[in-house]
PDB file of C-alpha atoms in Angstrom:
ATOM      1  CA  UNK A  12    -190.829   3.832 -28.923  1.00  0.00           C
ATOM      2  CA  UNK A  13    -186.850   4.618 -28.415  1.00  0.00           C
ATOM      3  CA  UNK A  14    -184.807   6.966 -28.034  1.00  0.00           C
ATOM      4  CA  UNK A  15    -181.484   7.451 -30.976  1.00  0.00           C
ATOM      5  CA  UNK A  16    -179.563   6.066 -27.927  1.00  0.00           C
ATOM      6  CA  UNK A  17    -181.485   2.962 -27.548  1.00  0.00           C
ATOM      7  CA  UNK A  18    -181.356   2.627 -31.108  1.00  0.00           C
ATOM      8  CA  UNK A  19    -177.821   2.782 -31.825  1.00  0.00           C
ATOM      9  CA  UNK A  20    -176.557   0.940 -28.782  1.00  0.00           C
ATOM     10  CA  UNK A  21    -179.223  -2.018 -29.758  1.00  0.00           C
ATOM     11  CA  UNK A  22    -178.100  -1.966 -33.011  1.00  0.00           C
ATOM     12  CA  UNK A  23    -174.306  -1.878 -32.431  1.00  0.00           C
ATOM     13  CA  UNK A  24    -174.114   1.652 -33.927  1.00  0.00           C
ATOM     14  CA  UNK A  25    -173.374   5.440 -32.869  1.00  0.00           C
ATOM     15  CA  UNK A  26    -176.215   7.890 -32.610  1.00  0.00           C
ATOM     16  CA  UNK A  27    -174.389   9.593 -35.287  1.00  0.00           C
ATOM     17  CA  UNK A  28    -175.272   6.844 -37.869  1.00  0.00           C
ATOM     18  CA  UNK A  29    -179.027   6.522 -36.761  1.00  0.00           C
ATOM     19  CA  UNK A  30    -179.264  10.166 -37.299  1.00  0.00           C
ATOM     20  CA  UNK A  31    -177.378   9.796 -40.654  1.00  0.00           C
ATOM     21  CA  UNK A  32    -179.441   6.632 -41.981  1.00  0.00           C
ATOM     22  CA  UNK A  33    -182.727   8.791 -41.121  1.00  0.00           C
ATOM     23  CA  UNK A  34    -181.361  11.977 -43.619  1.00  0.00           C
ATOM     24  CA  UNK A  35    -180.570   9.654 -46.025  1.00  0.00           C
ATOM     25  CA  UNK A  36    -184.410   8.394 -45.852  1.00  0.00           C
ATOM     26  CA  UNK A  37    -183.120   5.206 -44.849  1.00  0.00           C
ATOM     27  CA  UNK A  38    -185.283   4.807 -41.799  1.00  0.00           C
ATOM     28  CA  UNK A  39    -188.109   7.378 -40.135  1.00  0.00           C
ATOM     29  CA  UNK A  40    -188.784   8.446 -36.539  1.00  0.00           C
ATOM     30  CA  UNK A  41    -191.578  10.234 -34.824  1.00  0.00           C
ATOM     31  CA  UNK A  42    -190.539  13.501 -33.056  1.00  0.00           C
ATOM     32  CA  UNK A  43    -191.215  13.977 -29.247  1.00  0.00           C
ATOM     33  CA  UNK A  44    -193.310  17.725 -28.115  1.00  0.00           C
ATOM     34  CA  UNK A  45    -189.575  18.463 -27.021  1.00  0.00           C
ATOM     35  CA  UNK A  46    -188.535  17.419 -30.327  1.00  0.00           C
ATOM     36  CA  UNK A  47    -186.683  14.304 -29.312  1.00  0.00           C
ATOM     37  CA  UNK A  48    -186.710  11.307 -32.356  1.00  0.00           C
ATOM     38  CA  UNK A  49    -188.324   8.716 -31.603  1.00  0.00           C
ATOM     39  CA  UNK A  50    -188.269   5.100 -32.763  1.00  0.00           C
ATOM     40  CA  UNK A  51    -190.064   1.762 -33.131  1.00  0.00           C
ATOM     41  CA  UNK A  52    -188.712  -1.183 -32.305  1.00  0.00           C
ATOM     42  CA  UNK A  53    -188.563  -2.490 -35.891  1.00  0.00           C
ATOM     43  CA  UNK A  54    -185.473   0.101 -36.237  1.00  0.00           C
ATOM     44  CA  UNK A  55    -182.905  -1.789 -34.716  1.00  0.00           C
ATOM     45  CA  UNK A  56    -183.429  -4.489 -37.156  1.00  0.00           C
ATOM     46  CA  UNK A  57    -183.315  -1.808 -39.860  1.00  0.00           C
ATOM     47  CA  UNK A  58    -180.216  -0.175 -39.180  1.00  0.00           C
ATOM     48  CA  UNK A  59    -178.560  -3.361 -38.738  1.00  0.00           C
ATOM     49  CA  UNK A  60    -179.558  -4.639 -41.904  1.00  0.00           C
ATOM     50  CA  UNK A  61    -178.621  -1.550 -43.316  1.00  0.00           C
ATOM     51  CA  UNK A  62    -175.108  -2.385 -42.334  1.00  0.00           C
ATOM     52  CA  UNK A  63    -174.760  -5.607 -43.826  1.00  0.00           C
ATOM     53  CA  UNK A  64    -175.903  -3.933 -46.969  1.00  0.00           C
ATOM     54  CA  UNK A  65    -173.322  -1.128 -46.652  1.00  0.00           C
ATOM     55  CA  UNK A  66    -170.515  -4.261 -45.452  1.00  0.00           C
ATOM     56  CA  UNK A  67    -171.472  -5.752 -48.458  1.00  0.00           C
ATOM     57  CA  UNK A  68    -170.716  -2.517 -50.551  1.00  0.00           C
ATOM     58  CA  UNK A  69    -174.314  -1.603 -51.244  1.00  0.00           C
ATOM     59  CA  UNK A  70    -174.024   2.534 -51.448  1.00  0.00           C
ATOM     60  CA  UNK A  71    -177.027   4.385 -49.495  1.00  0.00           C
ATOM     61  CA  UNK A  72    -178.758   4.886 -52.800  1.00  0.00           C
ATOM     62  CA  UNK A  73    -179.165   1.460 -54.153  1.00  0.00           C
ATOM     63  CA  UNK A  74    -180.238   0.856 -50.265  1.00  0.00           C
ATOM     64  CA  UNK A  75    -183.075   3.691 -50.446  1.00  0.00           C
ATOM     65  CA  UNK A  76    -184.399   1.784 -53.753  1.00  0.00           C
ATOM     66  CA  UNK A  77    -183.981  -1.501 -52.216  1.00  0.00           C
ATOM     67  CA  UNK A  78    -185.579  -0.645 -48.916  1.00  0.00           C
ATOM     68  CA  UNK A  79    -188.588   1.068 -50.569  1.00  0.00           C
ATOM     69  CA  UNK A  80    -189.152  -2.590 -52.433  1.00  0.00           C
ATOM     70  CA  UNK A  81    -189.006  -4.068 -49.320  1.00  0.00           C
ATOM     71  CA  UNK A  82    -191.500  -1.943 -47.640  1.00  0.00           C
ATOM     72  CA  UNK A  83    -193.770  -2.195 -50.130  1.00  0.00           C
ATOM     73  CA  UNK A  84    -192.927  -6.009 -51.558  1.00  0.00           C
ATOM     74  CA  UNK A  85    -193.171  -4.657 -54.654  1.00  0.00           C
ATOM     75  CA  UNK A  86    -189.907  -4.555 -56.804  1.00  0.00           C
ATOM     76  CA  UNK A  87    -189.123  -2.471 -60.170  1.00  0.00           C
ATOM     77  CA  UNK A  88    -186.995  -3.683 -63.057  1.00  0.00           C
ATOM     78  CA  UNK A  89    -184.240  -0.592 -62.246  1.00  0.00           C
ATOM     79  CA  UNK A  90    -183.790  -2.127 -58.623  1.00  0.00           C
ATOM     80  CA  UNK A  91    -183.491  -5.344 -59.839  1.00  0.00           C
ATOM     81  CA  UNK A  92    -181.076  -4.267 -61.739  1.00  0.00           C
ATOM     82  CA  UNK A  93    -179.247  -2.719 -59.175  1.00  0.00           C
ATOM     83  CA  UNK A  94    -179.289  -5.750 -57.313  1.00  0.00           C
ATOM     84  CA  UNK A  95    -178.215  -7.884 -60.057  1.00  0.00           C
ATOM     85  CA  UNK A  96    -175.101  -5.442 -60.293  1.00  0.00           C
ATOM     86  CA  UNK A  97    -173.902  -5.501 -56.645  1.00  0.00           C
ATOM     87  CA  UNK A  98    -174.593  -9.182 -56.528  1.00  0.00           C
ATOM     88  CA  UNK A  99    -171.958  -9.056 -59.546  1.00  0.00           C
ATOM     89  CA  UNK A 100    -169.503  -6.653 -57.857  1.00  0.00           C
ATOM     90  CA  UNK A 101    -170.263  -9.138 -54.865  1.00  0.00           C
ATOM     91  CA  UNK A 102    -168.999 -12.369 -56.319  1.00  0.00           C
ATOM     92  CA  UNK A 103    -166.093 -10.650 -57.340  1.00  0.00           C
ATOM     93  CA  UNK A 104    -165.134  -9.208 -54.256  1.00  0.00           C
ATOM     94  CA  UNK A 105    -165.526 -12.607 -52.747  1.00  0.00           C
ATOM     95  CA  UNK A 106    -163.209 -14.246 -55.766  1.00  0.00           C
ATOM     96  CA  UNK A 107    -160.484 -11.494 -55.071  1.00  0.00           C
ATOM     97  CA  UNK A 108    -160.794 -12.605 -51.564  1.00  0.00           C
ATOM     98  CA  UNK A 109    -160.442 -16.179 -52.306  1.00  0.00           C
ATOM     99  CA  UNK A 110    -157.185 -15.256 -54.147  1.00  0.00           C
ATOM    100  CA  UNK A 111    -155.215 -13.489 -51.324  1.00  0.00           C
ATOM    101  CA  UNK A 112    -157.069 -16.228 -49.019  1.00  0.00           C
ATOM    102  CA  UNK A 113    -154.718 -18.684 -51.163  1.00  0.00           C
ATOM    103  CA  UNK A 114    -151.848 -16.581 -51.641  1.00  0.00           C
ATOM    104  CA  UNK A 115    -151.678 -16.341 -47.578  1.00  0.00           C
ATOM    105  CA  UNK A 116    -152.113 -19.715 -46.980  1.00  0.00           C
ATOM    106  CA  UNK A 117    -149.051 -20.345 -49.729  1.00  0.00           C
ATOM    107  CA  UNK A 118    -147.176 -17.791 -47.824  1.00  0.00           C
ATOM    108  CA  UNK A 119    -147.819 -19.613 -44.470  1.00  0.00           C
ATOM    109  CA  UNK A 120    -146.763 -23.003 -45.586  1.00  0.00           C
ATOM    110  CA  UNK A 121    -143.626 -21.286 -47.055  1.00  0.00           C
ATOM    111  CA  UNK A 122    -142.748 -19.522 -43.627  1.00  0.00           C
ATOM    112  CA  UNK A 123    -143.543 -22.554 -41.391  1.00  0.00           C
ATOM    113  CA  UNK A 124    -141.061 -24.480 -43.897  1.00  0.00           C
ATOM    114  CA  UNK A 125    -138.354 -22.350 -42.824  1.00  0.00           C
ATOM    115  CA  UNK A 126    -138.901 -22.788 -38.788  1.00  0.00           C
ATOM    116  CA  UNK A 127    -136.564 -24.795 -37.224  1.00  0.00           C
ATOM    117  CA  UNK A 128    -138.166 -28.186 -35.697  1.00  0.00           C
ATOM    118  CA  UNK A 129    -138.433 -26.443 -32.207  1.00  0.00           C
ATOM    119  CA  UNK A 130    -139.980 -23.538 -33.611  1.00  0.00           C
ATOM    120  CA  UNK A 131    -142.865 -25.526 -34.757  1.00  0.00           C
ATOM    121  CA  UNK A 132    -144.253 -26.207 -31.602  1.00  0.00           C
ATOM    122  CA  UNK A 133    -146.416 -22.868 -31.378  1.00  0.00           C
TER     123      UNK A 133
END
């Protein structure tokens, strides 16, 4: 078992966020006689997960849902939906991305256009 601090340094995370994925029922711990949390290993894969999901715009509700199919390999038709959603919102983000990726690169070969042919060196 490990401590918070083993947790979040393992997982590239404060204690702060370990503490606030287990209120959120996002991941569990055992509790010491001195009331220390304790987890298992399995948690550092958790909370990083976790934080792809939230990078990827997942909110800690459709996480809860998602997590609870996970644990029990058994999904529902409302997550499912939920998934099907932020995979939508997903794509999109990544399109809008694409776009400004494009309109930078359009901006760069402007600006290297205008460098004199010593400038171009760098």
């Amino acid at each position: 078992m490990l401590s918070i601090g083993a947790v979040a340094q393992a997982a590239g995370v404060t204690p702060r966020v370990v503490r606030y994925y287990e209120q959120h029922g996002l991941i569990a711990s055992d509790r010491t006689a001195g009331g220390q949390r304790r987890y298992p290993e399995s948690a550092i894969e958790r909370v990083q997960f976790i934080q792809q999901l939230i990078r990827a715009g997942l909110t800690t509700a459709v996480i809860h849902n998602l997590l609870g199919c996970v644990n029990t390999r058994v999904a529902t038709p409302e997550t499912i939906a939920q998934l099907t959603t932020q995979r939508e919102v997903i794509a999109a983000r990544a399109d809008e991305l694409n776009r400004m990726k494009e309109q930078l690169d359009g901006l760069i070969g402007s600006a290297q256009e205008t460098l004199a042919p010593a400038d171009t060196r760098a």
